[in-house]
Amino acid sequence: MVAKAVAAYTNVVRDYILLTKPGIVMLVLITALTGMYLAKRGFPDSWLIFWSLLGTGLASAGSAVLNQFFDRDIDAVMSRTKNRPIPSGSVSSVNALLFGVILLTLSLYIMLAFVNPVATFFTVMASFFYVVVYTLALKRRSPLATEIGGISGALPPVIGYTSVTGQFGIEPLILFLIMFVWQPPHFWVLAVKYAEDYRKAGVPTLPVVKGIFQTKVRTLLYTAALFPISLLPTLYGITGKIYFFTAFALSLVYLILTLRFFFSKSSRGMSLFFYSIIYLALLFSVMVFDMVR
């Protein structure tokens, strides 16, 4: 009996963790910490790091939960998402809604009480663009949801930077641009693979509306644009030569893989999708390592 109760409890905890999309939260925390490190040219006070990352992580998690709450009907139709906690029935929609609201409320309290109003503002904007603009306003209506909704995912380094300085500037803008341009091609590779799923669910992603070829063209254009943007930290004096040559090499590989995806007759490009994640993590890690003090 005890073993069964423990197993049941473990499954519930696992399902609630899955609702928060922990992989995305991890990327959010990495980029937010990079913004903090950039602002201080080193790590700031440990308590500021703790509260800033906790508040940012909870905002990301809460937004992810609310996204799945509002998209539960779409998720139930698509084969890629039908086993998520809400459509599978392991977490009720009411509990998911409450969970998401609680996480976001805690996030905003933490950011206001322990960080600063400017960082809180950008945290609110990140959640607003993801939940309201992307999920509720655009996702079911326009393929522009990917690009406009990308504002949300590009804000974590800005949140990290403003957590330390309390003000916006050119440096966090560069990090924002890297994240903003990275996101659409990262998603479109996945959208191409699951184009039929999105069509069946009535979600007008770019492959559904414009077709696979046009999506590959846009993916290539964004990846090409990311190349020079990724070099801006060194050109602006934020990082040194190690970052410059690493970013150059990583971006060149990214562009080559995208070209291979573009010319491939296959619509599957998961190796490119996974490389895009590795690319971003390495780019920001090396940026921290080679930051000019």
C-alpha positions as YAML, in Angstrom:
chain: A
units: angstrom
residues:
- id: 1
  name: MET
  ca: [0.00, 0.00, 0.00]
- id: 2
  name: VAL
  ca: [2.78, 2.41, 0.95]
- id: 3
  name: ALA
  ca: [4.71, 1.58, -2.22]
- id: 4
  name: LYS
  ca: [1.64, 2.22, -4.36]
- id: 5
  name: ALA
  ca: [0.98, 5.52, -2.62]
- id: 6
  name: VAL
  ca: [4.58, 6.63, -3.12]
- id: 7
  name: ALA
  ca: [4.46, 5.62, -6.79]
- id: 8
  name: ALA
  ca: [1.19, 7.50, -7.32]
- id: 9
  name: TYR
  ca: [2.60, 10.59, -5.60]
- id: 10
  name: THR
  ca: [5.77, 10.38, -7.71]
- id: 11
  name: ASN
  ca: [3.72, 10.22, -10.90]
- id: 12
  name: VAL
  ca: [1.71, 13.29, -9.89]
- id: 13
  name: VAL
  ca: [4.88, 15.26, -9.15]
- id: 14
  name: ARG
  ca: [6.37, 14.15, -12.47]
- id: 15
  name: ASP
  ca: [3.27, 15.28, -14.39]
- id: 16
  name: TYR
  ca: [3.28, 18.72, -12.78]
- id: 17
  name: ILE
  ca: [6.99, 19.10, -13.53]
- id: 18
  name: LEU
  ca: [6.35, 18.12, -17.16]
- id: 19
  name: LEU
  ca: [3.71, 20.86, -17.36]
- id: 20
  name: THR
  ca: [6.40, 23.46, -16.66]
- id: 21
  name: LYS
  ca: [8.51, 22.38, -19.69]
- id: 22
  name: PRO
  ca: [11.74, 22.04, -17.66]
- id: 23
  name: GLY
  ca: [13.96, 21.96, -20.77]
- id: 24
  name: ILE
  ca: [12.76, 25.40, -21.80]
- id: 25
  name: VAL
  ca: [13.06, 26.68, -18.23]
- id: 26
  name: MET
  ca: [16.70, 25.54, -18.20]
- id: 27
  name: LEU
  ca: [17.48, 27.50, -21.38]
- id: 28
  name: VAL
  ca: [15.69, 30.52, -19.91]
- id: 29
  name: LEU
  ca: [17.84, 30.33, -16.77]
- id: 30
  name: ILE
  ca: [21.07, 29.99, -18.76]
- id: 31
  name: THR
  ca: [20.30, 33.08, -20.83]
- id: 32
  name: ALA
  ca: [19.07, 35.06, -17.82]
- id: 33
  name: LEU
  ca: [22.26, 34.24, -15.90]
- id: 34
  name: THR
  ca: [24.29, 35.37, -18.91]
- id: 35
  name: GLY
  ca: [22.49, 38.71, -18.78]
- id: 36
  name: MET
  ca: [23.32, 39.04, -15.08]
- id: 37
  name: TYR
  ca: [26.96, 38.16, -15.66]
- id: 38
  name: LEU
  ca: [27.16, 40.69, -18.49]
- id: 39
  name: ALA
  ca: [25.72, 43.46, -16.35]
- id: 40
  name: LYS
  ca: [28.21, 42.86, -13.53]
- id: 41
  name: ARG
  ca: [31.14, 41.57, -15.64]
- id: 42
  name: GLY
  ca: [31.14, 38.75, -13.15]
- id: 43
  name: PHE
  ca: [28.62, 37.10, -10.87]
- id: 44
  name: PRO
  ca: [26.59, 39.51, -8.73]
- id: 45
  name: ASP
  ca: [25.51, 38.89, -5.15]
- id: 46
  name: SER
  ca: [24.49, 35.26, -4.64]
- id: 47
  name: TRP
  ca: [21.12, 36.21, -3.17]
- id: 48
  name: LEU
  ca: [20.32, 38.41, -6.16]
- id: 49
  name: ILE
  ca: [21.19, 35.50, -8.45]
- id: 50
  name: PHE
  ca: [18.97, 33.18, -6.42]
- id: 51
  name: TRP
  ca: [15.92, 35.44, -6.36]
- id: 52
  name: SER
  ca: [16.28, 36.59, -9.97]
- id: 53
  name: LEU
  ca: [16.62, 33.07, -11.34]
- id: 54
  name: LEU
  ca: [13.84, 31.77, -9.10]
- id: 55
  name: GLY
  ca: [11.48, 34.54, -10.20]
- id: 56
  name: THR
  ca: [12.41, 34.17, -13.88]
- id: 57
  name: GLY
  ca: [12.16, 30.37, -13.74]
- id: 58
  name: LEU
  ca: [8.76, 30.46, -12.07]
- id: 59
  name: ALA
  ca: [7.50, 32.94, -14.70]
- id: 60
  name: SER
  ca: [8.70, 30.66, -17.49]
- id: 61
  name: ALA
  ca: [7.18, 27.61, -15.83]
- id: 62
  name: GLY
  ca: [3.86, 29.33, -15.11]
- id: 63
  name: SER
  ca: [3.62, 30.63, -18.66]
- id: 64
  name: ALA
  ca: [4.27, 27.13, -20.01]
- id: 65
  name: VAL
  ca: [1.51, 25.69, -17.83]
- id: 66
  name: LEU
  ca: [-1.00, 28.34, -18.92]
- id: 67
  name: ASN
  ca: [0.00, 27.80, -22.55]
- id: 68
  name: GLN
  ca: [-0.88, 24.11, -22.20]
- id: 69
  name: PHE
  ca: [-4.11, 24.96, -20.40]
- id: 70
  name: PHE
  ca: [-5.32, 27.19, -23.24]
- id: 71
  name: ASP
  ca: [-4.02, 24.81, -25.92]
- id: 72
  name: ARG
  ca: [-5.44, 21.65, -24.35]
- id: 73
  name: ASP
  ca: [-7.88, 21.10, -27.23]
- id: 74
  name: ILE
  ca: [-5.11, 21.46, -29.81]
- id: 75
  name: ASP
  ca: [-2.74, 19.24, -27.83]
- id: 76
  name: ALA
  ca: [-5.37, 16.50, -27.67]
- id: 77
  name: VAL
  ca: [-5.52, 16.36, -31.49]
- id: 78
  name: MET
  ca: [-1.81, 16.39, -32.27]
- id: 79
  name: SER
  ca: [0.15, 13.14, -31.98]
- id: 80
  name: ARG
  ca: [3.21, 15.02, -30.66]
- id: 81
  name: THR
  ca: [1.31, 16.49, -27.72]
- id: 82
  name: LYS
  ca: [-1.62, 14.19, -27.02]
- id: 83
  name: ASN
  ca: [0.23, 12.50, -24.15]
- id: 84
  name: ARG
  ca: [0.91, 15.73, -22.30]
- id: 85
  name: PRO
  ca: [-0.49, 15.79, -18.74]
- id: 86
  name: ILE
  ca: [-3.68, 17.75, -19.49]
- id: 87
  name: PRO
  ca: [-4.94, 16.00, -22.68]
- id: 88
  name: SER
  ca: [-3.94, 12.62, -21.25]
- id: 89
  name: GLY
  ca: [-6.05, 13.32, -18.17]
- id: 90
  name: SER
  ca: [-3.28, 12.93, -15.60]
- id: 91
  name: VAL
  ca: [-3.71, 16.59, -14.57]
- id: 92
  name: SER
  ca: [-7.12, 18.24, -14.68]
- id: 93
  name: SER
  ca: [-7.48, 21.50, -16.60]
- id: 94
  name: VAL
  ca: [-8.69, 23.29, -13.46]
- id: 95
  name: ASN
  ca: [-5.67, 22.17, -11.46]
- id: 96
  name: ALA
  ca: [-3.37, 23.16, -14.30]
- id: 97
  name: LEU
  ca: [-4.93, 26.62, -14.45]
- id: 98
  name: LEU
  ca: [-4.51, 27.09, -10.71]
- id: 99
  name: PHE
  ca: [-0.95, 25.78, -10.85]
- id: 100
  name: GLY
  ca: [0.00, 28.18, -13.63]
- id: 101
  name: VAL
  ca: [-1.58, 31.19, -11.91]
- id: 102
  name: ILE
  ca: [0.15, 30.33, -8.61]
- id: 103
  name: LEU
  ca: [3.55, 30.03, -10.31]
- id: 104
  name: LEU
  ca: [3.14, 33.37, -12.10]
- id: 105
  name: THR
  ca: [1.89, 35.10, -8.95]
- id: 106
  name: LEU
  ca: [4.87, 33.80, -6.94]
- id: 107
  name: SER
  ca: [7.18, 34.92, -9.71]
- id: 108
  name: LEU
  ca: [5.92, 38.48, -9.76]
- id: 109
  name: TYR
  ca: [5.96, 38.73, -5.95]
- id: 110
  name: ILE
  ca: [9.57, 37.53, -5.84]
- id: 111
  name: MET
  ca: [10.70, 39.89, -8.60]
- id: 112
  name: LEU
  ca: [9.03, 42.89, -6.95]
- id: 113
  name: ALA
  ca: [10.03, 42.07, -3.39]
- id: 114
  name: PHE
  ca: [13.61, 40.88, -3.92]
- id: 115
  name: VAL
  ca: [14.81, 42.20, -7.30]
- id: 116
  name: ASN
  ca: [13.56, 45.50, -8.83]
- id: 117
  name: PRO
  ca: [10.60, 47.02, -10.74]
- id: 118
  name: VAL
  ca: [12.38, 47.15, -14.12]
- id: 119
  name: ALA
  ca: [13.23, 43.44, -14.09]
- id: 120
  name: THR
  ca: [9.67, 42.77, -12.91]
- id: 121
  name: PHE
  ca: [8.32, 44.74, -15.88]
- id: 122
  name: PHE
  ca: [10.28, 42.66, -18.38]
- id: 123
  name: THR
  ca: [9.21, 39.47, -16.59]
- id: 124
  name: VAL
  ca: [5.57, 40.54, -16.96]
- id: 125
  name: MET
  ca: [6.18, 41.34, -20.64]
- id: 126
  name: ALA
  ca: [7.74, 37.93, -21.26]
- id: 127
  name: SER
  ca: [4.75, 36.13, -19.76]
- id: 128
  name: PHE
  ca: [2.27, 38.47, -21.45]
- id: 129
  name: PHE
  ca: [3.73, 37.91, -24.91]
- id: 130
  name: TYR
  ca: [3.82, 34.13, -24.45]
- id: 131
  name: VAL
  ca: [0.42, 33.59, -22.86]
- id: 132
  name: VAL
  ca: [-1.68, 36.42, -24.29]
- id: 133
  name: VAL
  ca: [-0.06, 37.52, -27.57]
- id: 134
  name: TYR
  ca: [1.32, 34.17, -28.76]
- id: 135
  name: THR
  ca: [-1.08, 31.61, -27.26]
- id: 136
  name: LEU
  ca: [-4.40, 33.45, -27.17]
- id: 137
  name: ALA
  ca: [-4.17, 36.13, -29.87]
- id: 138
  name: LEU
  ca: [-2.01, 34.76, -32.69]
- id: 139
  name: LYS
  ca: [-1.33, 31.02, -32.57]
- id: 140
  name: ARG
  ca: [-4.72, 30.01, -34.00]
- id: 141
  name: ARG
  ca: [-4.88, 32.94, -36.43]
- id: 142
  name: SER
  ca: [-1.54, 33.70, -38.02]
- id: 143
  name: PRO
  ca: [1.89, 32.19, -38.78]
- id: 144
  name: LEU
  ca: [3.31, 35.46, -37.44]
- id: 145
  name: ALA
  ca: [2.74, 33.96, -33.99]
- id: 146
  name: THR
  ca: [6.18, 32.38, -34.18]
- id: 147
  name: GLU
  ca: [8.05, 35.61, -34.88]
- id: 148
  name: ILE
  ca: [6.02, 38.00, -32.70]
- id: 149
  name: GLY
  ca: [5.69, 35.46, -29.92]
- id: 150
  name: GLY
  ca: [9.46, 35.13, -30.02]
- id: 151
  name: ILE
  ca: [9.70, 38.40, -28.11]
- id: 152
  name: SER
  ca: [8.83, 36.42, -25.01]
- id: 153
  name: GLY
  ca: [11.65, 33.93, -25.39]
- id: 154
  name: ALA
  ca: [14.14, 36.70, -26.16]
- id: 155
  name: LEU
  ca: [13.53, 38.60, -22.91]
- id: 156
  name: PRO
  ca: [15.21, 36.35, -20.25]
- id: 157
  name: PRO
  ca: [18.73, 37.83, -20.79]
- id: 158
  name: VAL
  ca: [17.15, 41.29, -20.57]
- id: 159
  name: ILE
  ca: [15.50, 40.26, -17.29]
- id: 160
  name: GLY
  ca: [18.86, 39.03, -16.01]
- id: 161
  name: TYR
  ca: [20.66, 42.23, -17.03]
- id: 162
  name: THR
  ca: [18.05, 44.57, -15.56]
- id: 163
  name: SER
  ca: [17.96, 42.51, -12.36]
- id: 164
  name: VAL
  ca: [21.49, 43.78, -11.72]
- id: 165
  name: THR
  ca: [21.42, 47.28, -13.24]
- id: 166
  name: GLY
  ca: [17.78, 48.30, -13.03]
- id: 167
  name: GLN
  ca: [18.02, 49.77, -16.53]
- id: 168
  name: PHE
  ca: [17.97, 48.76, -20.20]
- id: 169
  name: GLY
  ca: [20.79, 49.43, -22.69]
- id: 170
  name: ILE
  ca: [22.66, 48.36, -25.82]
- id: 171
  name: GLU
  ca: [24.26, 45.30, -24.20]
- id: 172
  name: PRO
  ca: [21.01, 43.53, -23.24]
- id: 173
  name: LEU
  ca: [19.58, 44.58, -26.61]
- id: 174
  name: ILE
  ca: [22.32, 42.56, -28.35]
- id: 175
  name: LEU
  ca: [21.44, 39.48, -26.28]
- id: 176
  name: PHE
  ca: [17.78, 40.07, -27.07]
- id: 177
  name: LEU
  ca: [18.51, 40.21, -30.81]
- id: 178
  name: ILE
  ca: [20.46, 36.94, -30.71]
- id: 179
  name: MET
  ca: [17.60, 35.19, -28.94]
- id: 180
  name: PHE
  ca: [14.92, 36.80, -31.10]
- id: 181
  name: VAL
  ca: [16.50, 35.81, -34.41]
- id: 182
  name: TRP
  ca: [17.43, 32.32, -33.15]
- id: 183
  name: GLN
  ca: [13.89, 31.31, -32.20]
- id: 184
  name: PRO
  ca: [11.93, 31.20, -35.52]
- id: 185
  name: PRO
  ca: [14.32, 28.86, -37.40]
- id: 186
  name: HIS
  ca: [14.59, 26.72, -34.29]
- id: 187
  name: PHE
  ca: [10.81, 26.27, -34.21]
- id: 188
  name: TRP
  ca: [10.20, 26.05, -37.96]
- id: 189
  name: VAL
  ca: [12.30, 22.87, -38.25]
- id: 190
  name: LEU
  ca: [9.92, 21.26, -35.78]
- id: 191
  name: ALA
  ca: [6.90, 22.80, -37.52]
- id: 192
  name: VAL
  ca: [7.99, 21.27, -40.84]
- id: 193
  name: LYS
  ca: [8.27, 17.81, -39.33]
- id: 194
  name: TYR
  ca: [4.84, 18.06, -37.71]
- id: 195
  name: ALA
  ca: [3.14, 20.05, -40.48]
- id: 196
  name: GLU
  ca: [0.32, 17.51, -40.86]
- id: 197
  name: ASP
  ca: [-0.23, 17.52, -37.11]
- id: 198
  name: TYR
  ca: [-0.60, 21.30, -37.12]
- id: 199
  name: ARG
  ca: [-2.86, 21.18, -40.18]
- id: 200
  name: LYS
  ca: [-5.08, 18.61, -38.50]
- id: 201
  name: ALA
  ca: [-5.30, 20.77, -35.38]
- id: 202
  name: GLY
  ca: [-6.07, 23.89, -37.42]
- id: 203
  name: VAL
  ca: [-2.95, 25.76, -36.33]
- id: 204
  name: PRO
  ca: [-1.72, 28.05, -39.15]
- id: 205
  name: THR
  ca: [2.02, 27.54, -38.77]
- id: 206
  name: LEU
  ca: [4.25, 28.68, -41.63]
- id: 207
  name: PRO
  ca: [4.49, 25.20, -43.26]
- id: 208
  name: VAL
  ca: [0.70, 24.88, -43.17]
- id: 209
  name: VAL
  ca: [0.04, 28.33, -44.65]
- id: 210
  name: LYS
  ca: [3.01, 28.84, -46.98]
- id: 211
  name: GLY
  ca: [4.26, 25.31, -47.56]
- id: 212
  name: ILE
  ca: [7.47, 23.44, -46.78]
- id: 213
  name: PHE
  ca: [9.66, 25.20, -49.37]
- id: 214
  name: GLN
  ca: [8.80, 28.71, -48.19]
- id: 215
  name: THR
  ca: [9.38, 27.63, -44.60]
- id: 216
  name: LYS
  ca: [12.82, 26.33, -45.54]
- id: 217
  name: VAL
  ca: [13.58, 29.63, -47.27]
- id: 218
  name: ARG
  ca: [12.61, 31.62, -44.17]
- id: 219
  name: THR
  ca: [14.60, 29.25, -41.96]
- id: 220
  name: LEU
  ca: [17.67, 29.80, -44.11]
- id: 221
  name: LEU
  ca: [17.22, 33.59, -44.13]
- id: 222
  name: TYR
  ca: [16.91, 33.78, -40.35]
- id: 223
  name: THR
  ca: [19.90, 31.50, -39.80]
- id: 224
  name: ALA
  ca: [21.97, 33.61, -42.21]
- id: 225
  name: ALA
  ca: [20.89, 36.76, -40.34]
- id: 226
  name: LEU
  ca: [21.87, 35.16, -37.03]
- id: 227
  name: PHE
  ca: [25.47, 34.72, -38.26]
- id: 228
  name: PRO
  ca: [26.52, 38.41, -38.09]
- id: 229
  name: ILE
  ca: [24.27, 39.12, -35.11]
- id: 230
  name: SER
  ca: [26.02, 36.39, -33.10]
- id: 231
  name: LEU
  ca: [29.31, 38.26, -33.61]
- id: 232
  name: LEU
  ca: [28.00, 41.56, -32.21]
- id: 233
  name: PRO
  ca: [29.13, 40.88, -28.60]
- id: 234
  name: THR
  ca: [32.77, 41.00, -29.74]
- id: 235
  name: LEU
  ca: [32.27, 43.81, -32.25]
- id: 236
  name: TYR
  ca: [30.68, 45.90, -29.49]
- id: 237
  name: GLY
  ca: [33.47, 45.06, -27.01]
- id: 238
  name: ILE
  ca: [31.50, 42.77, -24.71]
- id: 239
  name: THR
  ca: [33.55, 39.65, -25.43]
- id: 240
  name: GLY
  ca: [37.03, 38.80, -26.71]
- id: 241
  name: LYS
  ca: [38.52, 36.80, -29.54]
- id: 242
  name: ILE
  ca: [37.69, 33.38, -28.07]
- id: 243
  name: TYR
  ca: [33.98, 34.14, -28.24]
- id: 244
  name: PHE
  ca: [34.31, 35.69, -31.71]
- id: 245
  name: PHE
  ca: [35.94, 32.65, -33.29]
- id: 246
  name: THR
  ca: [33.73, 30.22, -31.38]
- id: 247
  name: ALA
  ca: [30.58, 32.08, -32.43]
- id: 248
  name: PHE
  ca: [31.89, 32.22, -35.99]
- id: 249
  name: ALA
  ca: [32.49, 28.46, -36.05]
- id: 250
  name: LEU
  ca: [29.19, 27.58, -34.35]
- id: 251
  name: SER
  ca: [27.22, 29.88, -36.66]
- id: 252
  name: LEU
  ca: [29.01, 28.55, -39.73]
- id: 253
  name: VAL
  ca: [28.10, 24.98, -38.78]
- id: 254
  name: TYR
  ca: [24.54, 26.12, -38.10]
- id: 255
  name: LEU
  ca: [24.35, 27.72, -41.55]
- id: 256
  name: ILE
  ca: [25.81, 24.64, -43.26]
- id: 257
  name: LEU
  ca: [23.32, 22.35, -41.50]
- id: 258
  name: THR
  ca: [20.50, 24.70, -42.48]
- id: 259
  name: LEU
  ca: [21.66, 24.66, -46.11]
- id: 260
  name: ARG
  ca: [21.66, 20.87, -46.02]
- id: 261
  name: PHE
  ca: [18.13, 20.97, -44.60]
- id: 262
  name: PHE
  ca: [17.11, 23.49, -47.29]
- id: 263
  name: PHE
  ca: [18.34, 21.34, -50.19]
- id: 264
  name: SER
  ca: [17.16, 18.06, -48.69]
- id: 265
  name: LYS
  ca: [14.05, 16.49, -50.17]
- id: 266
  name: SER
  ca: [13.13, 15.30, -46.71]
- id: 267
  name: SER
  ca: [11.00, 17.42, -44.40]
- id: 268
  name: ARG
  ca: [12.72, 15.99, -41.34]
- id: 269
  name: GLY
  ca: [15.49, 18.03, -39.82]
- id: 270
  name: MET
  ca: [15.66, 16.97, -36.19]
- id: 271
  name: SER
  ca: [19.47, 16.97, -36.20]
- id: 272
  name: LEU
  ca: [19.25, 20.68, -37.08]
- id: 273
  name: PHE
  ca: [16.66, 21.21, -34.35]
- id: 274
  name: PHE
  ca: [18.88, 19.63, -31.68]
- id: 275
  name: TYR
  ca: [21.95, 21.46, -32.95]
- id: 276
  name: SER
  ca: [20.10, 24.77, -32.58]
- id: 277
  name: ILE
  ca: [19.67, 24.04, -28.86]
- id: 278
  name: ILE
  ca: [23.32, 23.07, -28.45]
- id: 279
  name: TYR
  ca: [24.29, 26.15, -30.45]
- id: 280
  name: LEU
  ca: [22.50, 28.56, -28.13]
- id: 281
  name: ALA
  ca: [23.74, 26.90, -24.94]
- id: 282
  name: LEU
  ca: [27.36, 26.94, -26.15]
- id: 283
  name: LEU
  ca: [27.11, 30.49, -27.49]
- id: 284
  name: PHE
  ca: [25.98, 31.90, -24.15]
- id: 285
  name: SER
  ca: [28.37, 29.72, -22.14]
- id: 286
  name: VAL
  ca: [31.40, 30.88, -24.15]
- id: 287
  name: MET
  ca: [30.12, 34.45, -23.92]
- id: 288
  name: VAL
  ca: [30.30, 34.25, -20.14]
- id: 289
  name: PHE
  ca: [33.75, 32.61, -20.27]
- id: 290
  name: ASP
  ca: [35.24, 35.24, -22.61]
- id: 291
  name: MET
  ca: [33.50, 38.38, -21.38]
- id: 292
  name: VAL
  ca: [35.68, 41.48, -21.31]
- id: 293
  name: ARG
  ca: [35.88, 42.86, -17.78]
...
